[in-house]
XYZ file of C-alpha atoms in Angstrom:
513
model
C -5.802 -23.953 -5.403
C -5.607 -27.578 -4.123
C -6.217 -27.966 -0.269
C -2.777 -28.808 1.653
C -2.372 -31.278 4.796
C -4.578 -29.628 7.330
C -2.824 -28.097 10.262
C -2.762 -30.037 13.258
C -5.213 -28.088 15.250
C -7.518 -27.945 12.527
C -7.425 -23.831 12.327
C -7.975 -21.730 9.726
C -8.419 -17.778 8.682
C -10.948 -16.496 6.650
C -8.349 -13.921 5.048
C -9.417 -10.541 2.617
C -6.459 -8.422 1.290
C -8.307 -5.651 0.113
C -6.053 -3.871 -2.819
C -7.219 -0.728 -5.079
C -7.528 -3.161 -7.671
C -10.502 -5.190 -5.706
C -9.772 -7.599 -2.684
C -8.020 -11.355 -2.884
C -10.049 -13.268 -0.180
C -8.442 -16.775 0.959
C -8.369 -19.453 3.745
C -5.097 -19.833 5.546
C -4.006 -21.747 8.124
C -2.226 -20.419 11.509
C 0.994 -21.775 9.826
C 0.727 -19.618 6.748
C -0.534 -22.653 4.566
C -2.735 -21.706 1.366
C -5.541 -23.312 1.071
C -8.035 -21.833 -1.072
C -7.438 -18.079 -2.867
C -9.101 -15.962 -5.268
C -8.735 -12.528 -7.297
C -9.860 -11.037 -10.106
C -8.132 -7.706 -10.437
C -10.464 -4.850 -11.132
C -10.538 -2.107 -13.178
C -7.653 0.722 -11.332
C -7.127 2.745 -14.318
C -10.199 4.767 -15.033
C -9.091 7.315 -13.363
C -11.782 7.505 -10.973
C -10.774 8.508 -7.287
C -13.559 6.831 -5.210
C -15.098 2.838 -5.041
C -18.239 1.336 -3.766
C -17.933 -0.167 -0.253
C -20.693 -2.202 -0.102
C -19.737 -3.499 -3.193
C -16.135 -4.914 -1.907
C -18.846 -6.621 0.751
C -21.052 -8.303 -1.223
C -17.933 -9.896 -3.425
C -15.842 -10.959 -0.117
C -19.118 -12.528 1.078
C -19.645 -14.524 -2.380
C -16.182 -15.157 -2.521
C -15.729 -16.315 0.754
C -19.022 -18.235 0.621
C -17.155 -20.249 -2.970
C -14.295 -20.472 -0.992
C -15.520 -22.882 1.886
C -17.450 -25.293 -1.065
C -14.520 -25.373 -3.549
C -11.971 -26.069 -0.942
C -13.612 -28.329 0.948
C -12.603 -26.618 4.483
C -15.350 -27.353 7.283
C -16.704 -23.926 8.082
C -16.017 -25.228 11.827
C -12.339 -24.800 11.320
C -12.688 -20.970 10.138
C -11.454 -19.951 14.083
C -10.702 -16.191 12.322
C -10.979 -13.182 10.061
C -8.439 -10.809 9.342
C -8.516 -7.572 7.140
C -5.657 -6.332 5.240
C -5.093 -3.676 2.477
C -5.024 -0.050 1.043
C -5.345 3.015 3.844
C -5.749 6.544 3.595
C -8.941 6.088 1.664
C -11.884 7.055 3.457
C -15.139 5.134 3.914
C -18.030 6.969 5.808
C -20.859 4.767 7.398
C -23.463 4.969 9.755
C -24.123 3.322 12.945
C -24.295 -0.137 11.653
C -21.268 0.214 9.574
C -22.801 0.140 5.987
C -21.639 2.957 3.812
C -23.711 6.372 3.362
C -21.766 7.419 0.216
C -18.830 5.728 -1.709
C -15.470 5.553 -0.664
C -12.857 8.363 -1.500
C -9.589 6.665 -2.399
C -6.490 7.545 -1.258
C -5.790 8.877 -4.425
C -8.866 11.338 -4.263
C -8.001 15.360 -4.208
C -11.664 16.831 -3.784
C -10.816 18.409 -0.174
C -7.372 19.459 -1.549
C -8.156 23.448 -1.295
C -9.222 22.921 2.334
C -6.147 21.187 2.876
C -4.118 23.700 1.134
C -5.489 26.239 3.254
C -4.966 24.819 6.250
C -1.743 23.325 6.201
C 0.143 25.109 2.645
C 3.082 27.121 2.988
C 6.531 27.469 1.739
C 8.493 25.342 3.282
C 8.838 21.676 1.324
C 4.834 23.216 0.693
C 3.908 23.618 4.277
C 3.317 26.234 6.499
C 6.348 26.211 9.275
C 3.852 26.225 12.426
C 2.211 23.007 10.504
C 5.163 21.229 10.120
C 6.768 22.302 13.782
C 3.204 21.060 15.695
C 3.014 17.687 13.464
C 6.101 16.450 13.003
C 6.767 16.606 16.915
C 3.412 15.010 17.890
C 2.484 12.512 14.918
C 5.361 12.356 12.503
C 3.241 12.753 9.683
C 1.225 15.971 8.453
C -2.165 15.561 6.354
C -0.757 16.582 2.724
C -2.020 20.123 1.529
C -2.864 19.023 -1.970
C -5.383 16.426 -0.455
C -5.036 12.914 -1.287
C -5.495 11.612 2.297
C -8.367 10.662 4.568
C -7.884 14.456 6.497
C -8.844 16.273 2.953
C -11.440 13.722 2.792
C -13.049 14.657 6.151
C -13.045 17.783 5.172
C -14.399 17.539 1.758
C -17.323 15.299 3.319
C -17.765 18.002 6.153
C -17.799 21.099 4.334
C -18.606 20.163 0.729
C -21.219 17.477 1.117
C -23.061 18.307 4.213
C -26.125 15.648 2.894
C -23.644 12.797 3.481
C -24.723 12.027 7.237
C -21.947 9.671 8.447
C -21.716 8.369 12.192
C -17.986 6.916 11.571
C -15.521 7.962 8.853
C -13.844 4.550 8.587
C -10.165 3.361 6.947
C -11.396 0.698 4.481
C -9.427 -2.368 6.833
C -11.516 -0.811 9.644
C -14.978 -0.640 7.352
C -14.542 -4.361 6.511
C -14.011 -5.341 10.402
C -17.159 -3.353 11.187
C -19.488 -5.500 8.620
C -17.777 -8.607 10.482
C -18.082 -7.701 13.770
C -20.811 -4.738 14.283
C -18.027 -2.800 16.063
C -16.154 0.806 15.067
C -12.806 0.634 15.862
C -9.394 1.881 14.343
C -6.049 1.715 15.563
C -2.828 3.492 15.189
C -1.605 1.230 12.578
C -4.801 2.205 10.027
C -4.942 5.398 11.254
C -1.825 6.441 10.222
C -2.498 8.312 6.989
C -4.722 10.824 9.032
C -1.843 11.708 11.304
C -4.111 12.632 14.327
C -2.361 10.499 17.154
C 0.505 11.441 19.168
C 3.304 8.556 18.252
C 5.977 9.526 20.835
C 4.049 6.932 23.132
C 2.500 4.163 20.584
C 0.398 3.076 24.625
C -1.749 5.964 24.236
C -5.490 4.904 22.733
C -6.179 8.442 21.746
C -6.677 10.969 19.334
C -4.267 14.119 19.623
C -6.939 17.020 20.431
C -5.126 19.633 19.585
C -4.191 18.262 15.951
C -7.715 17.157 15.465
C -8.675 20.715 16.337
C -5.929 22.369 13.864
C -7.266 19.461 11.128
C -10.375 21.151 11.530
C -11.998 17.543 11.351
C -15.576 16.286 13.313
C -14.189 14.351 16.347
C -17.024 12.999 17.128
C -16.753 10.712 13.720
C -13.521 9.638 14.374
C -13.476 5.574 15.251
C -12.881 4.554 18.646
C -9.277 3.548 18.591
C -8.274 0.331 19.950
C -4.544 -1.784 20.689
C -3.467 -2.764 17.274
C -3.158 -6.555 17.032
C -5.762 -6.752 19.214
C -9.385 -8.825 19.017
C -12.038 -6.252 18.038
C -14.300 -8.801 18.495
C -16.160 -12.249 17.020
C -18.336 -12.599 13.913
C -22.193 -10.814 14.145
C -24.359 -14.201 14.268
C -25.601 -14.024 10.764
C -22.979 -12.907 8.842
C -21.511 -16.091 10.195
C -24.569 -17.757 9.428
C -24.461 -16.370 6.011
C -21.403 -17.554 5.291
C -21.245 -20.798 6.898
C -17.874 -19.981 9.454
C -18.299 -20.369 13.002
C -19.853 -17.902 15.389
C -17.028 -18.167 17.647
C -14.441 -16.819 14.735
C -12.693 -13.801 16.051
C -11.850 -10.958 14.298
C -8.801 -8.951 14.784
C -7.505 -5.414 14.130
C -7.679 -4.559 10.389
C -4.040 -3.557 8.970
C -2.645 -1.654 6.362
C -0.945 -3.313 3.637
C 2.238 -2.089 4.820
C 1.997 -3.981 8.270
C 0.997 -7.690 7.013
C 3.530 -7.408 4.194
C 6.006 -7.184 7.032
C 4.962 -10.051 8.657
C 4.435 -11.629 5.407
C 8.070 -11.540 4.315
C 9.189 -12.290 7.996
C 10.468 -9.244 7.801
C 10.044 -8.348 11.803
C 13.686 -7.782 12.716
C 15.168 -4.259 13.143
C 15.925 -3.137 9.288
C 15.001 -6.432 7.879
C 13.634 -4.831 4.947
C 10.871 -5.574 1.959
C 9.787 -4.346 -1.024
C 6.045 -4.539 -2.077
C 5.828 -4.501 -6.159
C 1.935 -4.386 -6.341
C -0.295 -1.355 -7.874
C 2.195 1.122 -6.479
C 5.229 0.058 -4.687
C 7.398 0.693 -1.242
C 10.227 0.487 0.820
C 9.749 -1.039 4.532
C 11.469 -2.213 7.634
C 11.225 -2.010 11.504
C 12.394 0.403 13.394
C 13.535 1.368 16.441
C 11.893 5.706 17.093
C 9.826 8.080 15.679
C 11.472 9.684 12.493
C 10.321 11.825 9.687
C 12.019 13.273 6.366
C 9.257 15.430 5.191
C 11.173 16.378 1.797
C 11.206 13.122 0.626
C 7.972 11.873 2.166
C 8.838 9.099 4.770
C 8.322 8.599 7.911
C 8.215 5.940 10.799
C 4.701 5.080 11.736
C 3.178 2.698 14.030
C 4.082 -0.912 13.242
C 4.792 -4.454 14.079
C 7.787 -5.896 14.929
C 11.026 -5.041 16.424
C 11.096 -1.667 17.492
C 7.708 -1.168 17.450
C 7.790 1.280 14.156
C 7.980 0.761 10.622
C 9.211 2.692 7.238
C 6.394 4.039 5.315
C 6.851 5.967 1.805
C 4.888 5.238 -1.273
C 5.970 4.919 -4.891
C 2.555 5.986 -6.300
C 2.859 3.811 -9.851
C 4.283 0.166 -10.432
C 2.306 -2.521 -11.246
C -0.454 0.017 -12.504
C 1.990 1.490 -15.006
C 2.366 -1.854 -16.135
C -0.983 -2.213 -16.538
C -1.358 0.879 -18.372
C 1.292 0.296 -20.901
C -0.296 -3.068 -21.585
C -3.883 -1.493 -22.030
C -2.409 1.331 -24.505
C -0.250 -0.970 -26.299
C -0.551 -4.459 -25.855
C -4.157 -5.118 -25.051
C -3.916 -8.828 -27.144
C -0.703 -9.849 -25.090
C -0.747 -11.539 -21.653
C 1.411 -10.283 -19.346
C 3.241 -13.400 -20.211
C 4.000 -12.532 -23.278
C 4.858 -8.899 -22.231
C 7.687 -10.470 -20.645
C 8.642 -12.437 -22.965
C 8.635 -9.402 -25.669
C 10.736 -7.569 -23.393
C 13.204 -10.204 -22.627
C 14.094 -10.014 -26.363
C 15.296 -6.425 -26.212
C 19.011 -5.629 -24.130
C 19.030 -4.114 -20.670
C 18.887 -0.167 -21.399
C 15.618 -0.521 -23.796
C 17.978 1.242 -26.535
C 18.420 3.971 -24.481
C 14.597 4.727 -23.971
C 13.704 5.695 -19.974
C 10.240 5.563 -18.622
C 8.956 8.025 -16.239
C 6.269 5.836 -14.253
C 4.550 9.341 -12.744
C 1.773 8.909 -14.225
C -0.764 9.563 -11.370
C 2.130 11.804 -9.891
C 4.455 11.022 -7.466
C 4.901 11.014 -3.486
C 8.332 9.383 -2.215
C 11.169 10.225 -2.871
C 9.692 13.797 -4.709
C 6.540 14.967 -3.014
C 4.793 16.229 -6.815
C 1.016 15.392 -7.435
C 1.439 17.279 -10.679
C 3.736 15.298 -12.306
C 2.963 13.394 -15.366
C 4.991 9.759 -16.897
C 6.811 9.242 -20.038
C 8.892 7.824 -22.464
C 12.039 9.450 -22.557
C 14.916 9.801 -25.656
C 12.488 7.430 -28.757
C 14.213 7.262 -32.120
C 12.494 5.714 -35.473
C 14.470 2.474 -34.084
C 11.956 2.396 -31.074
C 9.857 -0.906 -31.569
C 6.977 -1.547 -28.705
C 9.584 -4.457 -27.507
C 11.669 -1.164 -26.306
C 8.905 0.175 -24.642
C 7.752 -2.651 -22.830
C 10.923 -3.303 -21.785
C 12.019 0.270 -20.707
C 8.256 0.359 -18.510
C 9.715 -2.419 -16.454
C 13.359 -0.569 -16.139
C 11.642 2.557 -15.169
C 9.592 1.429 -12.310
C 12.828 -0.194 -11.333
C 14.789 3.153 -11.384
C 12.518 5.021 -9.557
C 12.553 2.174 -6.977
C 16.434 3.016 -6.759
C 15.864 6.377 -6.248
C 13.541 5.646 -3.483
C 15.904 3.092 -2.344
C 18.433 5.475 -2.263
C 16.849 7.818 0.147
C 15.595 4.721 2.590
C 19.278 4.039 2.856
C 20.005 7.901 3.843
C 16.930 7.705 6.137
C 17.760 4.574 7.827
C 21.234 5.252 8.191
C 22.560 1.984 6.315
C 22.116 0.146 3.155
C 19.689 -2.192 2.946
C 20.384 -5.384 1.246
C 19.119 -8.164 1.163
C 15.672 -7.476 0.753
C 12.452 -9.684 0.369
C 10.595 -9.164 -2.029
C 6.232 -9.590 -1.994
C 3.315 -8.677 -4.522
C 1.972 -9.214 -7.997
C 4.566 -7.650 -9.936
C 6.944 -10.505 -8.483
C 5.499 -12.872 -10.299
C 7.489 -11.987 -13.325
C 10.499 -13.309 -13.375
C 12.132 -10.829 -15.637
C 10.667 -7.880 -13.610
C 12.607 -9.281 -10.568
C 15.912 -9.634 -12.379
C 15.686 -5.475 -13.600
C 14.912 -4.501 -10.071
C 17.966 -6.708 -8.742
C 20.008 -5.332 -11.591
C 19.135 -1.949 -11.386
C 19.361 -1.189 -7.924
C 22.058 -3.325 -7.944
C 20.935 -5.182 -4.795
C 20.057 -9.204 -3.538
C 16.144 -10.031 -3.979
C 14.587 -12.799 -2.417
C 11.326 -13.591 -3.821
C 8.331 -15.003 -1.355
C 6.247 -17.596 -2.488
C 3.240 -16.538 -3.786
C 4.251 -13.161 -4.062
C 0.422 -12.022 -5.408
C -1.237 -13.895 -2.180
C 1.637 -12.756 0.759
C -1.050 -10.243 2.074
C -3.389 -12.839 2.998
C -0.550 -14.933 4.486
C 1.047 -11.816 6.337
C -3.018 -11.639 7.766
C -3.851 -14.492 9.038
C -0.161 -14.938 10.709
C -0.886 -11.395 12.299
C -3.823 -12.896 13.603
C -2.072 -15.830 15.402
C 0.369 -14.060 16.654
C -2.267 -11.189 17.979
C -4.144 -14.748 19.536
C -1.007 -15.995 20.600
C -1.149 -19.195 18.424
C 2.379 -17.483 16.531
C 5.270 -16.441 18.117
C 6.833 -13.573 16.212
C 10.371 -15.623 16.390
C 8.379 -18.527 13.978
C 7.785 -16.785 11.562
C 10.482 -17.095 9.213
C 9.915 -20.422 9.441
C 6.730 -20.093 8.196
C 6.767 -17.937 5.065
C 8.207 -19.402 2.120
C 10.631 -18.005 -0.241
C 10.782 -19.015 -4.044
C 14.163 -17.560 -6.115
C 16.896 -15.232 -5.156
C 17.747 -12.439 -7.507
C 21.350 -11.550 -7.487
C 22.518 -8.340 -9.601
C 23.903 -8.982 -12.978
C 27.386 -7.383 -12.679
C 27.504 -6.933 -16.489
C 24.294 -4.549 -16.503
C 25.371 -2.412 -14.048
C 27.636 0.252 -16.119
C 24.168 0.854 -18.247
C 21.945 1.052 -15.756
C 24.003 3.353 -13.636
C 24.013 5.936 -16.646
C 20.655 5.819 -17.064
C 19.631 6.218 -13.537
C 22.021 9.097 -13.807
C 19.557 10.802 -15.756
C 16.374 9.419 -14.003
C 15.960 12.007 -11.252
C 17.035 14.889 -13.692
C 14.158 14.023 -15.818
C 12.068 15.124 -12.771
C 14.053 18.430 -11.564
C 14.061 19.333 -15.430
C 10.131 19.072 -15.745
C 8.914 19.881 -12.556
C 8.025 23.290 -14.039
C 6.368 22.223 -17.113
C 4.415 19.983 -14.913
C 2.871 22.474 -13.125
C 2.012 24.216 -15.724
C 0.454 22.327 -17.389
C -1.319 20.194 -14.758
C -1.865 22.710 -11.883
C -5.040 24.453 -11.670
């Protein structure tokens, strides 16, 4: 990217969104300004549940390295770093922060039967004690099939006793360590674990009693710290190393959730977002503590009015997209995947996608269910397919849409709208169409995490005041429903959350072990 005006003081962010697919590293200014990005998405559908850490290191460090030579930027200006990205993966290190085994993603299930154990029952899965002691104290409850950074503990503690970890680590928490030489974790990245007590968001400590019934190793649980605050400045010769100042401070690491907020300006009491990225979600401020445990969502620490934010997860969006195009269409750009589907009328010829294809978690908690293409006919081309990928990630966006209205207590509309999946111009039109709601697009929908991080940082420095920032983020194209799509889509999303009810069985039958 060409290098804008510089700001007037002369600032800038050393910024690393670090996504399942790999990390985007750019420099940003205190007023949201691009300057330099980069990403090259990595492979996300092998199927493999863990990464290596050190690896993500050594790239952000080359990156960011290219990044100060290409652009141009003094590394004098660089005045801060600031971590976004994935959480509830786990990354355990030792007392210098570098990793002592690879990093179980959030999608990894190895601890599952300890979780199920501990915290499986009958009621929406869980044991009624579980859900009566967590849902008071945390909001949250670590998820008996595993697939969260509690099962990971556990897995690590009881399954691999050689791994000798001093800190199990959140990976926005693992990348402040190698930039600062300090452990620390905060509500905000912590979330996934559920082992804080959220009634009071001013308490700096773990819950004992749920890290007892978790059955996790307190003693490698990160110190935690005030999230948004300044963790510390860069270790002398990483700085070195990379050519940014010493004095560069280094805030809080936060989840992708939390800088997406700030990076749709988005901080207002149920100003809400969507993130269309690998998977995709539902957010907004707000104002207590709240849980729906059926459908999976819950209000966690945040930023913003209110103090909490919406958190649910659509496991499958961009990635399905990815997968149809590596099963299908591995010659076509994703371009030209539009463009193929634009030639085909909204409905896909009746076909309906299933995006479950690593299982769901919000609205339907099910692990074990499985995507697909729904009602094919000889007539079925691979224009109808491509197309009907894009509608279904869109209806299941509805349905989740659906129950954020219920949870909230209001439909929410307008909504921003933030990630790589934006960047298709056609995919933006089907999710306005479908859910039959306003979406504004941000600018540089693929890059808003690094913008939504290095504004978190100025405003955690002071050098942003919360009330600027819609000022500061850009927005590219409103997307305003299609009235004349609506009767089609309606009957198909009709169908949509039958499709699940009517194989729910058959998934677990076939998938469940």
């Amino acid at each position: 990217m060409s290098v804008p005006e510089r700001p007037r003081d002369g600032s800038w962010v050393l910024a690393v969104d670090l996504g399942s697919g790999g990390p985007k590293v750019g420099y940003v200014s205190l007023a949201g300004e691009l300057a330099w990005c980069w990403y090259e998405r990595a492979d996300a559908l092998g199927g493999s549940a863990t990464q290596d850490a050190e690896a993500w290191w050594a790239t952000i460090k080359e990156v960011a390295k290219r990044g100060l030579a290409e652009s141009g930027l003094p590394g004098a200006d660089v005045v801060g770093v600031a971590i976004t990205g994935q959480w509830a993966s786990t990354v355990p290190v030792d007392e210098t922060g570098h990793p002592v085994a690879e990093c179980l993603m959030w999608s990894d299930t190895q601890g599952g039967h300890h979780s199920q154990r501990r915290f499986g029952g009958p009621i929406a899965g869980y044991r009624p004690t579980v859900l009566a002691t967590w849902l008071r104290r945390s909001g949250g409850v670590p998820n008996p099939s595993g697939a969260d950074p509690v099962s990971h503990m556990l897995h690590l503690r009881h399954d691999r006793p050689e791994v000798n970890a001093r800190w199990y680590l959140e990976p926005v928490d693992y990348l402040t360590m190698r930039f600062t030489g300090v452990a620390a974790a905060t509500a905000m990245s912590m979330t996934a674990a559920w082992l804080t007590d959220n009634r009071n968001l001013a308490v700096l400590e773990y819950d004992q009693r749920l890290v007892r019934l978790a059955g996790v190793d307190p003693t490698r649980l990160p110190p935690l710290v005030a999230s948004g605050s300044v963790v510390g400045t860069v270790l002398p010769e990483v700085a070195a190393e990379l050519g940014i100042s010493a004095a560069a401070q280094v805030v809080t690491g936060a989840p992708d959730l939390h800088s997406a907020v700030v990076a749709c300006g988005a901080v207002g009491l149920y100003q809400a977002h969507v993130s269309l990225g690998t998977s995709a979600w539902v957010s907004c401020p707000l104002p207590a503590k709240k849980t729906d445990v059926v459908r999976q969502m819950a209000a966690v620490p945040g930023i913003g009015d209110g103090n909490y934010v919406l958190a649910n997860n659509q496991d499958n969006a961009g990635r399905a997209l990815e997968w149809f195009r590596a099963a299908y269409a591995p010659e076509l750009s994703y371009r030209e995947l539009e463009d193929m589907a634009a030639g085909v009328a909204p409905g896909a010829g009746g076909v309906v996608f299933t995006p479950w294809l690593t299982g769901e978690r919000s609205p339907v908690d099910d692990r074990l269910a499985r995507g697909g293409f729904h009602n094919l006919s000889l007539a079925t081309g691979r224009p109808h397919l491509a197309r009907a990928t894009l509608e279904g990630v869109a209806l299941n966006l509805r349905w989740l849409l659906e129950a954020a209205d219920t949870f909230t207590g209001r439909r929410l509309d307008p909504i921003r709208l933030i990630g790589g999946g934006a960047q298709l111009d056609l995919w933006c039109q089907v999710l306005a169409d479908v859910c039959h709601r306003t979406f504004t697009r941000m600018g540089d929908p693929l890059f808003g995490g690094l913008r939504g991080a290095a504004l978190f940082l100025g405003m955690a420095t002071g050098a942003v005041d919360p009330r600027e920032l819609d000022g500061l983020v850009p927005t590219d194209r409103v997307f305003s429903p299609n009235s004349g799509n609506r009767e089609v889509y309606d009957r198909l999303f009709e169908h949509f959350p039958r499709l699940h009810r009517g194989q729910r069985r058959f998934f677990a039958e076939l998938n469940g072990t």
